[in-house]
mmCIF file of C-alpha atoms in Angstrom:
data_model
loop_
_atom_site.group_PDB
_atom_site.id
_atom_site.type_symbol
_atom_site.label_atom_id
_atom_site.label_comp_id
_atom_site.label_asym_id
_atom_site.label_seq_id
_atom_site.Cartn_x
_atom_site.Cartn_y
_atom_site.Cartn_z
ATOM 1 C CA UNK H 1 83.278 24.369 -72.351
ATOM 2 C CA UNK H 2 82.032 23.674 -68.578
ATOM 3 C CA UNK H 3 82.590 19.957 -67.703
ATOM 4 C CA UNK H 4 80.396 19.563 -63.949
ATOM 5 C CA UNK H 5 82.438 16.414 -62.249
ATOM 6 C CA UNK H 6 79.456 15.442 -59.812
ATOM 7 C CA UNK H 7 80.525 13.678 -57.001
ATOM 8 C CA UNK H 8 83.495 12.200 -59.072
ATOM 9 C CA UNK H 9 87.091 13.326 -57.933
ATOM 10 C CA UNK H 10 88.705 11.303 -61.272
ATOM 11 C CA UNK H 11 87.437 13.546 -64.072
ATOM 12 C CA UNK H 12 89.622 16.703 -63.006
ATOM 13 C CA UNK H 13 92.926 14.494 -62.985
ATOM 14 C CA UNK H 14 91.802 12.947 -66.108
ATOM 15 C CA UNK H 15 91.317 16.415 -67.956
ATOM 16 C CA UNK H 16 94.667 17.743 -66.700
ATOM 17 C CA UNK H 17 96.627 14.391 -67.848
ATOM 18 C CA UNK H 18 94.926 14.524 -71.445
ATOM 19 C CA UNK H 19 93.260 18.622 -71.656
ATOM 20 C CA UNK H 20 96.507 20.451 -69.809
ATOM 21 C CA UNK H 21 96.558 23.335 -72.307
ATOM 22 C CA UNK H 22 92.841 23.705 -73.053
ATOM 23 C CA UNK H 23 92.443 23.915 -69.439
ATOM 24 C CA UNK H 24 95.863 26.406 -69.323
ATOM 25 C CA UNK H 25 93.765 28.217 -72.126
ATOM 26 C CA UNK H 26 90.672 28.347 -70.593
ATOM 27 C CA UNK H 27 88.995 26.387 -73.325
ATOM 28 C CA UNK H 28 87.547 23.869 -70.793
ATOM 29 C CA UNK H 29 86.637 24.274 -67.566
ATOM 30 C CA UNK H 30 86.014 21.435 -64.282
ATOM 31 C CA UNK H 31 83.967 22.432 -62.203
ATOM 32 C CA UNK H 32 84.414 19.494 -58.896
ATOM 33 C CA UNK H 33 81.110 19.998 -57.339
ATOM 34 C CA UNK H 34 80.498 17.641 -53.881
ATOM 35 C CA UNK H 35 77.265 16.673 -51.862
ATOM 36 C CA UNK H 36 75.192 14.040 -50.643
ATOM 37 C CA UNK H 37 71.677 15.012 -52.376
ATOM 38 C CA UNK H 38 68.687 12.986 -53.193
ATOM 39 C CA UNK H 39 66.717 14.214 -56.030
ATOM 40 C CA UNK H 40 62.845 14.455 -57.040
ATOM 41 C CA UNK H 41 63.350 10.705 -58.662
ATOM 42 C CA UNK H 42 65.134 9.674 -55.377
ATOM 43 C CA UNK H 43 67.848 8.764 -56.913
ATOM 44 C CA UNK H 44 71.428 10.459 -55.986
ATOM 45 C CA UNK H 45 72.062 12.175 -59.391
ATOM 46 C CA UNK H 46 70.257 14.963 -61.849
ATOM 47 C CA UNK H 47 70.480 15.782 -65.051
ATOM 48 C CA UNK H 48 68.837 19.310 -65.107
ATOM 49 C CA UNK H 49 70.368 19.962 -61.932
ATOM 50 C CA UNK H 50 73.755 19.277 -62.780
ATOM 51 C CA UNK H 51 73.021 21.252 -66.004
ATOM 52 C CA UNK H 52 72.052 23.901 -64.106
ATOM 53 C CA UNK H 53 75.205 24.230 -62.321
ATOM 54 C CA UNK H 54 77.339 24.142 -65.733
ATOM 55 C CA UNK H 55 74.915 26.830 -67.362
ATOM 56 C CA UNK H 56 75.536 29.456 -63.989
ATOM 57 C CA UNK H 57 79.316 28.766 -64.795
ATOM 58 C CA UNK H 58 79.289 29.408 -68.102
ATOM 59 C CA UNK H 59 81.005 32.601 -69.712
ATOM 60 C CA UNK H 60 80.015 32.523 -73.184
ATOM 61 C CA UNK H 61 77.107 34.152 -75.388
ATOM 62 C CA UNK H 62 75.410 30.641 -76.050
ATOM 63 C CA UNK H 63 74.272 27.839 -73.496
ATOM 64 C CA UNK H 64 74.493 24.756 -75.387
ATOM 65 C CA UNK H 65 73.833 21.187 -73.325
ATOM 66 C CA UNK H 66 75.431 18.566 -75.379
ATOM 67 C CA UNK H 67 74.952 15.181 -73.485
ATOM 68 C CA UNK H 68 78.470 13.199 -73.143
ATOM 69 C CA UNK H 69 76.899 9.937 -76.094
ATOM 70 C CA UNK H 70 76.335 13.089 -78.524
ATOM 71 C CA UNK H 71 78.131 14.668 -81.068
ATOM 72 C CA UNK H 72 77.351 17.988 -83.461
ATOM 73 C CA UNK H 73 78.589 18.114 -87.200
ATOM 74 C CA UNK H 74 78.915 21.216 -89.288
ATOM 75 C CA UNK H 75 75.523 22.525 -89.678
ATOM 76 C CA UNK H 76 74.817 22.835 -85.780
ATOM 77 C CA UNK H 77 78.215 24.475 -84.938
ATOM 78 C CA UNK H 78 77.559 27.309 -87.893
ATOM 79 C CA UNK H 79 74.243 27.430 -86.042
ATOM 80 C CA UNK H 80 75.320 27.743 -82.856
ATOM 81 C CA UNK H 81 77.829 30.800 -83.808
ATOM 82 C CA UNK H 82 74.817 32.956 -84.667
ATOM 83 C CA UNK H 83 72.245 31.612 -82.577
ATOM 84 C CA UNK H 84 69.839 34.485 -81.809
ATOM 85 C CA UNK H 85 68.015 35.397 -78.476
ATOM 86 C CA UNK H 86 64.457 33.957 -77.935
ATOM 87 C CA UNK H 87 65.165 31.314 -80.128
ATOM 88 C CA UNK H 88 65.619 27.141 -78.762
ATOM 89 C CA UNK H 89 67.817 24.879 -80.518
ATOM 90 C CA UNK H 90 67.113 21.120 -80.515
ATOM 91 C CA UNK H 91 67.890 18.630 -83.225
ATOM 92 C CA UNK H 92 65.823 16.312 -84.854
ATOM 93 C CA UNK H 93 66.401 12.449 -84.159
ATOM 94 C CA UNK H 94 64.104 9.757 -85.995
ATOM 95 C CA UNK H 95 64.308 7.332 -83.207
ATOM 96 C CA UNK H 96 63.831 9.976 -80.422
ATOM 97 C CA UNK H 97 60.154 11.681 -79.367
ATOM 98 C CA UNK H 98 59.101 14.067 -82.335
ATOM 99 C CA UNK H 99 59.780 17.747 -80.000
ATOM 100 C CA UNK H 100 63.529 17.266 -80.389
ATOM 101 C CA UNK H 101 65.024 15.570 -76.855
ATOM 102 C CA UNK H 102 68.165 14.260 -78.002
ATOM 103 C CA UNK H 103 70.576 15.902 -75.654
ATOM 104 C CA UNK H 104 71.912 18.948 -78.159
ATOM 105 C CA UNK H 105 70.011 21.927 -76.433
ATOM 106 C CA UNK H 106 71.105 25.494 -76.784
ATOM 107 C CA UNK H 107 70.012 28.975 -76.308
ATOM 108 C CA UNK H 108 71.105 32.541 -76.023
ATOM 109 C CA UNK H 109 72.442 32.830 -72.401
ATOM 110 C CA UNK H 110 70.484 35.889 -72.055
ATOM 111 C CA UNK H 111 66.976 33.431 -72.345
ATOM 112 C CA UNK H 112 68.426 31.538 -69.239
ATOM 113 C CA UNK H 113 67.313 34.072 -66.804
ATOM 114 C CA UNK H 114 64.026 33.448 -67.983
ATOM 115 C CA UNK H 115 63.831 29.335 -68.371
ATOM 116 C CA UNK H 116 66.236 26.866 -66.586
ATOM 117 C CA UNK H 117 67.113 23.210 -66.155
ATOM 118 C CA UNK H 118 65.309 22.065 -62.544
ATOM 119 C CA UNK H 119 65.462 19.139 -60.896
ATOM 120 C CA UNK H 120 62.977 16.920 -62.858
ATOM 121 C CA UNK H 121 64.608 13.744 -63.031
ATOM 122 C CA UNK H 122 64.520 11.928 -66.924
ATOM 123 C CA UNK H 123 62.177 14.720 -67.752
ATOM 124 C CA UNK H 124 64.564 17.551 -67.661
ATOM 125 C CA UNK H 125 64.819 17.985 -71.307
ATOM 126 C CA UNK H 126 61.212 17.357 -71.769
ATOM 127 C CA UNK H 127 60.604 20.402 -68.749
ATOM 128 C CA UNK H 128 63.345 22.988 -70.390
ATOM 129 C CA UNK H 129 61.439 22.685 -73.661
ATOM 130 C CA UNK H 130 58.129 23.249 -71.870
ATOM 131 C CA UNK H 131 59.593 26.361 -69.901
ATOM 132 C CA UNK H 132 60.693 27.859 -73.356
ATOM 133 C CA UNK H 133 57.378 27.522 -75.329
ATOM 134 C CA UNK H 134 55.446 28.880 -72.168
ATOM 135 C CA UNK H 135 58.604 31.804 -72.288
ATOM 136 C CA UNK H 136 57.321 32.118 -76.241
ATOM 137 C CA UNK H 137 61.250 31.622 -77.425
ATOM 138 C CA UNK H 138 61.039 30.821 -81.143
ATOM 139 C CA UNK H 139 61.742 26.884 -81.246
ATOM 140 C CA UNK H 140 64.471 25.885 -84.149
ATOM 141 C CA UNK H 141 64.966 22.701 -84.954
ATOM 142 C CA UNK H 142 67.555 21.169 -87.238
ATOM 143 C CA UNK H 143 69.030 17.851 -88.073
ATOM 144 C CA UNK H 144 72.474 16.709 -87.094
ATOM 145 C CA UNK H 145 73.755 13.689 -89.134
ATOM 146 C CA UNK H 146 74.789 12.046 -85.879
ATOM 147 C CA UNK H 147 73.342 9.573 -83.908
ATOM 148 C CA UNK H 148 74.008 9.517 -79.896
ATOM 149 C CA UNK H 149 75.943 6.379 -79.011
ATOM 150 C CA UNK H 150 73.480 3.962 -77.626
ATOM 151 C CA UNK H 151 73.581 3.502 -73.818
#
């Protein structure tokens, strides 16, 4: 697991107080990452860009954004194990837009050379999803029992 700390020097010391041995064990991963940007919604933060930076860092077979109010159950970690290439994984949310943005993206890492997160502002998701059906990567969507915590 890649955790990007963007522009906040508290969520290393944080992981190392209550993470020490799955960051001994290489289980998780803080990436500190520094500097003064403005982004295409002029504002001084990115989703898709910060995912970006995780997804370049990331060591394992399967790229899988799971936004921080998420969670994954059974189904979606079984699915995520044998996730194929050329394939998208988004859950289904009623109360989110029908295509599946509801922060629990993955795909084979060897799609990512071919789609990535950009700088879109609160239309990263949205723009990922885009790049894969213009990329023709089989889109698989499944449920996942739970809801993101409201925010």
């Amino acid at each position: 697991m890649v955790i990007v700390s963007y522009n906040d020097n508290s969520v290393l010391p944080f992981m190392q107080n209550t993470y020490a041995d799955y960051l001994g064990d290489g289980r998780i991963r803080v990436i500190e990452y520094n500097e003064n940007r403005i982004f295409a919604d002029y504002s001084a933060w990115s989703c898709g860009y910060v995912k970006d930076i995780a997804h370049k860092q990331a060591t394992g077979d399967v790229l899988f954004n799971l936004d921080a109010d998420n969670f994954i159950d059974d189904e979606l970690h079984q699915t995520l194990l044998t996730l194929p290439a050329n394939t998208l994984l988004i859950t289904k949310q009623s109360e989110w837009l029908p295509d599946g943005r509801s922060g629990r993206i993955g795909l084979n890492k060897s799609d990512y050379s071919n789609i990535r997160y950009r700088d879109k502002g609160r239309n990263d998701d949205g723009d990922f999803i885009h790049q894969a059906i213009l990329a023709r990567l089989q889109i698989k969507q499944i449920p996942c029992k739970y809801k993101p915590i409201p925010n």
